[in-house]
mmCIF file with all atom_site columns, C-alpha atoms in Angstrom:
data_model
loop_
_atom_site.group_PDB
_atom_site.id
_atom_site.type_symbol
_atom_site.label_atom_id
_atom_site.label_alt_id
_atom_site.label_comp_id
_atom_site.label_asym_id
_atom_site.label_entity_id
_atom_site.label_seq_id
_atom_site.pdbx_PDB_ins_code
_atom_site.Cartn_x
_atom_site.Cartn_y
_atom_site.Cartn_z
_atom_site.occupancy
_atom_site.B_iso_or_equiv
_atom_site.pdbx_formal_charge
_atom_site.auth_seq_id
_atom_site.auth_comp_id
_atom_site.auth_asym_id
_atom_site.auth_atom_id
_atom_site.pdbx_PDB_model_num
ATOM 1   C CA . UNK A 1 1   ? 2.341   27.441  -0.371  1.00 0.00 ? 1   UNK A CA 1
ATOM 2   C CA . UNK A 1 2   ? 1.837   26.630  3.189   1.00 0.00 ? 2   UNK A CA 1
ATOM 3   C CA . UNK A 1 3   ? 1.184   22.683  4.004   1.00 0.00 ? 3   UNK A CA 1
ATOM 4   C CA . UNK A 1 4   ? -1.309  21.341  6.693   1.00 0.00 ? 4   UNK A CA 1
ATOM 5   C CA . UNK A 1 5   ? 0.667   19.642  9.589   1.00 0.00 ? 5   UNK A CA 1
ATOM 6   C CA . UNK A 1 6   ? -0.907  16.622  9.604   1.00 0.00 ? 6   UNK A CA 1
ATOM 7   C CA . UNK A 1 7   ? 0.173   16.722  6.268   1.00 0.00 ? 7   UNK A CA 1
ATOM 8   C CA . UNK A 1 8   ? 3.754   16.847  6.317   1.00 0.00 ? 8   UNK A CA 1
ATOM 9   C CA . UNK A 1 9   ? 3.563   14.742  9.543   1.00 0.00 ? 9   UNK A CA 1
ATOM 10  C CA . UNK A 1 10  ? 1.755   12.000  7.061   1.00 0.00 ? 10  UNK A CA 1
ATOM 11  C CA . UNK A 1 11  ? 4.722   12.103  4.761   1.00 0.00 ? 11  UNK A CA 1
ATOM 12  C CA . UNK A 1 12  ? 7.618   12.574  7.618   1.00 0.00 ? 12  UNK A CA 1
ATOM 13  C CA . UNK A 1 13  ? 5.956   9.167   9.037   1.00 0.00 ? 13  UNK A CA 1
ATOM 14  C CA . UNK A 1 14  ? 5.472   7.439   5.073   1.00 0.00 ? 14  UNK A CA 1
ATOM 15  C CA . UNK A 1 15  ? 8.876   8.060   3.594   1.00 0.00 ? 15  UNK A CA 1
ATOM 16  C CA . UNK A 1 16  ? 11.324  8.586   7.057   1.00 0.00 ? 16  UNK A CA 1
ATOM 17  C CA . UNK A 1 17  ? 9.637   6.254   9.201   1.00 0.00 ? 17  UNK A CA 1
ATOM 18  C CA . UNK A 1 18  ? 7.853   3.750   7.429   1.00 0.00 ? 18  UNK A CA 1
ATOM 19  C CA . UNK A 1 19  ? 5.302   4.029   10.330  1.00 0.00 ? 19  UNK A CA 1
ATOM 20  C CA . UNK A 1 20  ? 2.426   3.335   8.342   1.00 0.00 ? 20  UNK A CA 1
ATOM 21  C CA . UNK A 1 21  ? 0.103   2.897   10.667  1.00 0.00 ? 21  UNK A CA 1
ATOM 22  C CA . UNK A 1 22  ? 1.236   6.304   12.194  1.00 0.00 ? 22  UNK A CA 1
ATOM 23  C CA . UNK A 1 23  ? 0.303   7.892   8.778   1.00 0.00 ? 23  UNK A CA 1
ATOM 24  C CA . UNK A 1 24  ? -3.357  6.587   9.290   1.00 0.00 ? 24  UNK A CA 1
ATOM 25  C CA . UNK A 1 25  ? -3.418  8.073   11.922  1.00 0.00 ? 25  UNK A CA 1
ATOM 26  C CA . UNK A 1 26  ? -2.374  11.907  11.418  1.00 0.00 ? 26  UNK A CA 1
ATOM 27  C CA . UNK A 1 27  ? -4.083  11.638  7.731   1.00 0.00 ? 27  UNK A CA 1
ATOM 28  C CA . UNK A 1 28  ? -7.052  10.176  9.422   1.00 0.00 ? 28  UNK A CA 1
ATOM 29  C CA . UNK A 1 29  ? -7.987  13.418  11.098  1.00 0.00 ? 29  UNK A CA 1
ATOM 30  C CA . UNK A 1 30  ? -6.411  15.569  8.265   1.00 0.00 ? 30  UNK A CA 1
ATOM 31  C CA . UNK A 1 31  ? -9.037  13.937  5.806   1.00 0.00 ? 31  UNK A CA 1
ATOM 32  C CA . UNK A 1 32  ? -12.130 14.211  8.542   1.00 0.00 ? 32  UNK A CA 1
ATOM 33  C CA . UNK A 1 33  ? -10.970 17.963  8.433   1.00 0.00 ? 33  UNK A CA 1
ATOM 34  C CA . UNK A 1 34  ? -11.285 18.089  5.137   1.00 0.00 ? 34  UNK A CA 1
ATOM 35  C CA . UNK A 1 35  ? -14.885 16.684  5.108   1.00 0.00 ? 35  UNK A CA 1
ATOM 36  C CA . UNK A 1 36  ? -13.710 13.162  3.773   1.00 0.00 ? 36  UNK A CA 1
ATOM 37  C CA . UNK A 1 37  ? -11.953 14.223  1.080   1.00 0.00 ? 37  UNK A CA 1
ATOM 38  C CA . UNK A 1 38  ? -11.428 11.539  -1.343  1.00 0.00 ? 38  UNK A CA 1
ATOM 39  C CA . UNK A 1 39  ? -7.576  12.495  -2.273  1.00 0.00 ? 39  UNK A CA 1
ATOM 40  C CA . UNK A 1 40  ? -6.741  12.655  1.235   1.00 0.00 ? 40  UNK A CA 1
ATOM 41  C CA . UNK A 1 41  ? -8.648  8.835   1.360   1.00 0.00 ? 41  UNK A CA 1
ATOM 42  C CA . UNK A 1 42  ? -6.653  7.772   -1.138  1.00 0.00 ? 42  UNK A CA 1
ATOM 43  C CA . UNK A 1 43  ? -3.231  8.913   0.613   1.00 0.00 ? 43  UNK A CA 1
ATOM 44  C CA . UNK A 1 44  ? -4.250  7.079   3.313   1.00 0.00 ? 44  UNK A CA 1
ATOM 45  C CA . UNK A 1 45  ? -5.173  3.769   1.408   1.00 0.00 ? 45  UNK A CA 1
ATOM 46  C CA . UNK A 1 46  ? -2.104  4.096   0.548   1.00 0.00 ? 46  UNK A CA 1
ATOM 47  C CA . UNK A 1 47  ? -0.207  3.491   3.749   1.00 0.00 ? 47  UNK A CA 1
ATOM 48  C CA . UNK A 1 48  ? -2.957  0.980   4.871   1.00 0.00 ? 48  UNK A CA 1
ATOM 49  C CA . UNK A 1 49  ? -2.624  -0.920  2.437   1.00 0.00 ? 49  UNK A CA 1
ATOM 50  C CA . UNK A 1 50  ? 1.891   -1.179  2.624   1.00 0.00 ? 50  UNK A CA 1
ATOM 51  C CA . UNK A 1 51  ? 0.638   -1.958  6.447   1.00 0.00 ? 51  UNK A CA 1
ATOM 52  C CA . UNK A 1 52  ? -1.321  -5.192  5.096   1.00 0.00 ? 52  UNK A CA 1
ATOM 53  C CA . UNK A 1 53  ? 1.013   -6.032  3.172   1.00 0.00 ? 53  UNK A CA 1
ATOM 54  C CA . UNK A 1 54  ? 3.826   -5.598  5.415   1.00 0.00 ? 54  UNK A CA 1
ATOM 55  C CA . UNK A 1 55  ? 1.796   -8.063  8.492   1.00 0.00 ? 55  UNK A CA 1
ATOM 56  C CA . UNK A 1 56  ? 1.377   -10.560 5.526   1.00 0.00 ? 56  UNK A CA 1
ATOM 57  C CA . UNK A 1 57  ? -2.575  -9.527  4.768   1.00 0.00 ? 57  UNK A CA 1
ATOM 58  C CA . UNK A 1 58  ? -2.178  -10.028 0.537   1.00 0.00 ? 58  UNK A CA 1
ATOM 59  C CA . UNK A 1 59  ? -5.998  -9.286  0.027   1.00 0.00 ? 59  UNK A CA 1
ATOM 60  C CA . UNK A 1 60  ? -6.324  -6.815  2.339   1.00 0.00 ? 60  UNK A CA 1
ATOM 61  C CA . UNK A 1 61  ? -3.118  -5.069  0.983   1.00 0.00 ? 61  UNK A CA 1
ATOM 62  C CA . UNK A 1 62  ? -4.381  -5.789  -2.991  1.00 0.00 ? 62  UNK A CA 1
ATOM 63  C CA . UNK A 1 63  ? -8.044  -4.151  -1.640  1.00 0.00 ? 63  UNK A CA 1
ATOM 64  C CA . UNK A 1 64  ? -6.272  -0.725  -0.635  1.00 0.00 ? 64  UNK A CA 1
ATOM 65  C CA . UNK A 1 65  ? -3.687  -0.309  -3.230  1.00 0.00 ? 65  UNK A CA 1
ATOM 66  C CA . UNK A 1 66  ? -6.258  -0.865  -5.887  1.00 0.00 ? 66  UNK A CA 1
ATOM 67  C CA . UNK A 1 67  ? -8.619  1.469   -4.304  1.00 0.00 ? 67  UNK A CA 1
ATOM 68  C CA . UNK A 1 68  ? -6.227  4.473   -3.797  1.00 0.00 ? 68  UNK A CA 1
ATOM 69  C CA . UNK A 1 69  ? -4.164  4.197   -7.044  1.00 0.00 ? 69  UNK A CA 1
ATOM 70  C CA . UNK A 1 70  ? -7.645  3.824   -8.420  1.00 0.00 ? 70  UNK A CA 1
ATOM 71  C CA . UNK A 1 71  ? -8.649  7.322   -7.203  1.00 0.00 ? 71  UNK A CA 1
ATOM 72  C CA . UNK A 1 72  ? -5.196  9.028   -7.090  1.00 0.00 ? 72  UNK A CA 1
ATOM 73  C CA . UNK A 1 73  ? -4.913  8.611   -11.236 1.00 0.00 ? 73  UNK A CA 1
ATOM 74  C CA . UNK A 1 74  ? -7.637  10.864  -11.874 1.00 0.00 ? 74  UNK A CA 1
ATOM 75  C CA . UNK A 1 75  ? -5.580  13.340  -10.115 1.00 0.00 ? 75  UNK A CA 1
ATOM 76  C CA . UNK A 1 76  ? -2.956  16.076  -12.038 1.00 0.00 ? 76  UNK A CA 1
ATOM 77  C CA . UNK A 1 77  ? 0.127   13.976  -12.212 1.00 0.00 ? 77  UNK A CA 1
ATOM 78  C CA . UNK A 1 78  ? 1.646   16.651  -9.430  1.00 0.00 ? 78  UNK A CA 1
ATOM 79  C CA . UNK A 1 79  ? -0.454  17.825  -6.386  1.00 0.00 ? 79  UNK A CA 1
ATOM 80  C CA . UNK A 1 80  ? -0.291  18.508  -2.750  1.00 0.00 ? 80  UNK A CA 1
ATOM 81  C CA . UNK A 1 81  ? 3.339   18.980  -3.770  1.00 0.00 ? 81  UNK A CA 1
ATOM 82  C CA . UNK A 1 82  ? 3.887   15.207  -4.144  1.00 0.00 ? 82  UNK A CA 1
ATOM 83  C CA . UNK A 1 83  ? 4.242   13.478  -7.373  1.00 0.00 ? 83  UNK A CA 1
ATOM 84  C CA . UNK A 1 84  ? 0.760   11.800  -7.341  1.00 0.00 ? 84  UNK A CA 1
ATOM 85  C CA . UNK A 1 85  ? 1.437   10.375  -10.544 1.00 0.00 ? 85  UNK A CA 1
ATOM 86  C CA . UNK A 1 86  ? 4.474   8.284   -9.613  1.00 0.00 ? 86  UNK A CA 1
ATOM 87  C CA . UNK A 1 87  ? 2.645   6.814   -6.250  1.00 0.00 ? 87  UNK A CA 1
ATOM 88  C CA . UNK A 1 88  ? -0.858  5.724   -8.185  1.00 0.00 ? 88  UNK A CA 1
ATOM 89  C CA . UNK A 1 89  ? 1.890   4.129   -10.904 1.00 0.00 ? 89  UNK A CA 1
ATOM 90  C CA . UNK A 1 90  ? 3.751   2.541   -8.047  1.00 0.00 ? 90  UNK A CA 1
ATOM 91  C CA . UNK A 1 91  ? 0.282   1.452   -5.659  1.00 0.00 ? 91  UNK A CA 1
ATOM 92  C CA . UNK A 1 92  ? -1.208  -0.051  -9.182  1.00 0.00 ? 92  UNK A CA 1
ATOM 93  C CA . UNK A 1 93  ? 1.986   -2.134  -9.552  1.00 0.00 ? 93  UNK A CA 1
ATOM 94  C CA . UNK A 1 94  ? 2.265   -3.696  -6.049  1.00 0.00 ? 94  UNK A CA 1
ATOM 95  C CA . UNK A 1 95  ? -1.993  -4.031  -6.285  1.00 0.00 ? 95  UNK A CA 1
ATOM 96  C CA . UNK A 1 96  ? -1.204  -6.100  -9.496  1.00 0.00 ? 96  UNK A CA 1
ATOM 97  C CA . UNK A 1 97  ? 1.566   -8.014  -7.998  1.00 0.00 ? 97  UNK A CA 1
ATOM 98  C CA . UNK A 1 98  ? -0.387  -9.108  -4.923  1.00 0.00 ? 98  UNK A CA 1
ATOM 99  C CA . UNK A 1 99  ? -3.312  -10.579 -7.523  1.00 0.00 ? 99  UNK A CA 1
ATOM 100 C CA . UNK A 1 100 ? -3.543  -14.164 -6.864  1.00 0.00 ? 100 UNK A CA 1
ATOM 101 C CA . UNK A 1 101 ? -2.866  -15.403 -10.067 1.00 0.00 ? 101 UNK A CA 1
ATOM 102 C CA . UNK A 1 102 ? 0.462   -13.496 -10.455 1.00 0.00 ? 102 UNK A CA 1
ATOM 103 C CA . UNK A 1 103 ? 1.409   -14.094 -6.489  1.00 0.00 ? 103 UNK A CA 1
ATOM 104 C CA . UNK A 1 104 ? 0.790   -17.597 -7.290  1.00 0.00 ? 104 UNK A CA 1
ATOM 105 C CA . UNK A 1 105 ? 3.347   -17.388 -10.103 1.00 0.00 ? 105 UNK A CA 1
ATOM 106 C CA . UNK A 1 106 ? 5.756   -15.303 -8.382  1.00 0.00 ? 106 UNK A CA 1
ATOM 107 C CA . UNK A 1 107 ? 5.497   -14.296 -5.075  1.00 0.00 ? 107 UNK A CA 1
ATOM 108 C CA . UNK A 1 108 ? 6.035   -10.447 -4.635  1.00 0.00 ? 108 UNK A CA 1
ATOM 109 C CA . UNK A 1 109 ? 8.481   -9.667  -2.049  1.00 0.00 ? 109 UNK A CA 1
ATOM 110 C CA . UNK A 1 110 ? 7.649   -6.961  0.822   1.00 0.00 ? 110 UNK A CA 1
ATOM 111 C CA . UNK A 1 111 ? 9.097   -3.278  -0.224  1.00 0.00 ? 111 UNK A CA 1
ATOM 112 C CA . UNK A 1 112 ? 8.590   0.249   1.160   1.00 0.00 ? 112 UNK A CA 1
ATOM 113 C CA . UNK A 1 113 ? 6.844   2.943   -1.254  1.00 0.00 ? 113 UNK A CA 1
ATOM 114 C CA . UNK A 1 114 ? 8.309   6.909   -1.001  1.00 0.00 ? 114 UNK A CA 1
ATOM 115 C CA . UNK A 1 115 ? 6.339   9.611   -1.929  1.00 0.00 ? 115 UNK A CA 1
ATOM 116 C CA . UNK A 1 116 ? 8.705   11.748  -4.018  1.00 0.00 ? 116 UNK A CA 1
ATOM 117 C CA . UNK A 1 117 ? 7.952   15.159  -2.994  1.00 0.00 ? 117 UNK A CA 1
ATOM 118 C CA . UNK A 1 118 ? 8.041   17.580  -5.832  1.00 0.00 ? 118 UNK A CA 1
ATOM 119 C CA . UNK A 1 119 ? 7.843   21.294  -4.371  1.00 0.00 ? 119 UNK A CA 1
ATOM 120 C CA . UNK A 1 120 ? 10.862  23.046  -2.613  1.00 0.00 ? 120 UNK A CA 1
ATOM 121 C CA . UNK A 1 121 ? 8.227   24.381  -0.013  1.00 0.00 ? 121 UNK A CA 1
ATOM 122 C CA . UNK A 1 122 ? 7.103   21.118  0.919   1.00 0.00 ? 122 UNK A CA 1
ATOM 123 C CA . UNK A 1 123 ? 10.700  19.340  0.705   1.00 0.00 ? 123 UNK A CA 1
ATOM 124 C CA . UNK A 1 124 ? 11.719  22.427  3.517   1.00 0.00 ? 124 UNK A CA 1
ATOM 125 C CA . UNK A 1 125 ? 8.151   21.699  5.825   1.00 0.00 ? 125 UNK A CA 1
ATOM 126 C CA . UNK A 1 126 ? 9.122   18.120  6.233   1.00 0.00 ? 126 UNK A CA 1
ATOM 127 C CA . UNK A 1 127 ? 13.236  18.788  6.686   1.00 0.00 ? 127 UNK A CA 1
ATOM 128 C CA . UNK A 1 128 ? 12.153  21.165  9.443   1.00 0.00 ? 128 UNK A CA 1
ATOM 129 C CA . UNK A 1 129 ? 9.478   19.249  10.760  1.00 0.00 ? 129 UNK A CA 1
ATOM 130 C CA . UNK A 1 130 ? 11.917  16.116  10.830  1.00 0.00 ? 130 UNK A CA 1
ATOM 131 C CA . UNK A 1 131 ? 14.103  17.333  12.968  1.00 0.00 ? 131 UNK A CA 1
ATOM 132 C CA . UNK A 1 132 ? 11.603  18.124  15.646  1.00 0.00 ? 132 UNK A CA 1
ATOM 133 C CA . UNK A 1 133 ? 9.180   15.061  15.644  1.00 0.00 ? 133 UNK A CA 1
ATOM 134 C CA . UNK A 1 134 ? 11.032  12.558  17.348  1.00 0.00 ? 134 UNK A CA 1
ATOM 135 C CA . UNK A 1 135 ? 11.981  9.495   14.765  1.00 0.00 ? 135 UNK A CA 1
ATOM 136 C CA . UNK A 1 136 ? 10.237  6.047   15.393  1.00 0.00 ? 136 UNK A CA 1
ATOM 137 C CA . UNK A 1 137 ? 13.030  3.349   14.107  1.00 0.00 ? 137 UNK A CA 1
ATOM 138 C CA . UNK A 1 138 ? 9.911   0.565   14.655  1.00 0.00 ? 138 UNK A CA 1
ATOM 139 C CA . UNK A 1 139 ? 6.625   1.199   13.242  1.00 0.00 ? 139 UNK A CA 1
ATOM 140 C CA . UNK A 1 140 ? 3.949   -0.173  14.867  1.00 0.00 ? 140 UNK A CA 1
ATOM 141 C CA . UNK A 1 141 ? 3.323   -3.373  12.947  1.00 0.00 ? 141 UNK A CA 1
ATOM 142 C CA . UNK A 1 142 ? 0.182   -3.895  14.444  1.00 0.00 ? 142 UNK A CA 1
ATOM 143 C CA . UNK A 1 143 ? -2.490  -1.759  15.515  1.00 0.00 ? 143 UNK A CA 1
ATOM 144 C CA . UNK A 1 144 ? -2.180  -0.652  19.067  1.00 0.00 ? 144 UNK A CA 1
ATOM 145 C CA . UNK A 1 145 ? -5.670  0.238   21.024  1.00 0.00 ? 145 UNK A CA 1
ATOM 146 C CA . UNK A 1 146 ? -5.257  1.744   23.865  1.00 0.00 ? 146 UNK A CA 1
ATOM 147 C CA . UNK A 1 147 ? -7.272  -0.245  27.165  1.00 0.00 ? 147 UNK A CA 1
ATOM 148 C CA . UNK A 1 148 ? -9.842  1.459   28.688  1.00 0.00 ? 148 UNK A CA 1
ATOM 149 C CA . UNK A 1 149 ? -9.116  2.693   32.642  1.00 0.00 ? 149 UNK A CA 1
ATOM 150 C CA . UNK A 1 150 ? -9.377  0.547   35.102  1.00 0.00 ? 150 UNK A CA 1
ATOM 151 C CA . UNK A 1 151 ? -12.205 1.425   37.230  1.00 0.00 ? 151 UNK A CA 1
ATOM 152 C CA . UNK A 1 152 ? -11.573 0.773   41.169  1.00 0.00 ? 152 UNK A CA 1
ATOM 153 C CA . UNK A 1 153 ? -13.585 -1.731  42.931  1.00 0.00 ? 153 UNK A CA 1
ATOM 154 C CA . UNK A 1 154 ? -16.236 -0.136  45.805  1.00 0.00 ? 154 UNK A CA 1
#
């Protein structure tokens, strides 16, 4: 099975880079492709909400886990060549951690999610696609807008 780009991009970015911001980006587009598709949605909660939590945003983080590992369980345990299954178990957990109630009684400490990729084809698309995207050892850990132009004075 051939993969989408932006696809494999998404999880070069997720599980090599921890860019997660960068995997809003390139699944962003992907999932306007895709007429809003609400898998590809959920894939992207995903990273936006490890980017919350990452900057220290609990509620914003517990909103976006919940949401996608909401959505991603009514998918087959394995699609998109990914185990689904294992990252809507895994978003559900850190969702539950971040509650208030159960931060309050033991705050959750920061970790990285990996999407475990399940099919040989897909495991190949990212090694090769690795190797020529350039890595990014620091992930944007906040959003970056880029200024509009300067306009010259008359």
């Amino acid at each position: 099975m051939a993969y989408e780009p932006l696809y494999v991009a998404y999880l070069i970015y997720f599980n090599r880079d921890r860019d997660y911001f960068e995997c809003h980006e390139v699944l962003e587009e992907l999932w306007l492709q895709r007429d809003r598709d609400p898998l590809y949605k959920a894939l992207l909660q995903v990273a936006v909400g490890l980017f919350h939590f990452r900057r220290g945003n609990l509620r914003g983080a517990r909103m976006m886990l919940e949401r996608s590992s909401g959505v991603l369980k009514r998918y087959p345990q394995v699609m998109l060549g990914i185990r689904l299954g294992k990252l809507a178990a895994e978003a559900e957990e850190l969702a539950d951690g971040l509650a208030p109630e159960a931060y309050a009684a033991e705050p959750l400490p920061y970790r990285d999610l990996t999407i475990e990729i399940a099919d040989d084809d897909l495991a190949e698309a990212v090694r090769v696609r690795s190797a020529a995207l350039a890595a990014n050892p620091h992930p944007r850990r906040v959003p970056q807008r880029r200024r509009p132009p300067i306009l010259p004075q008359e």
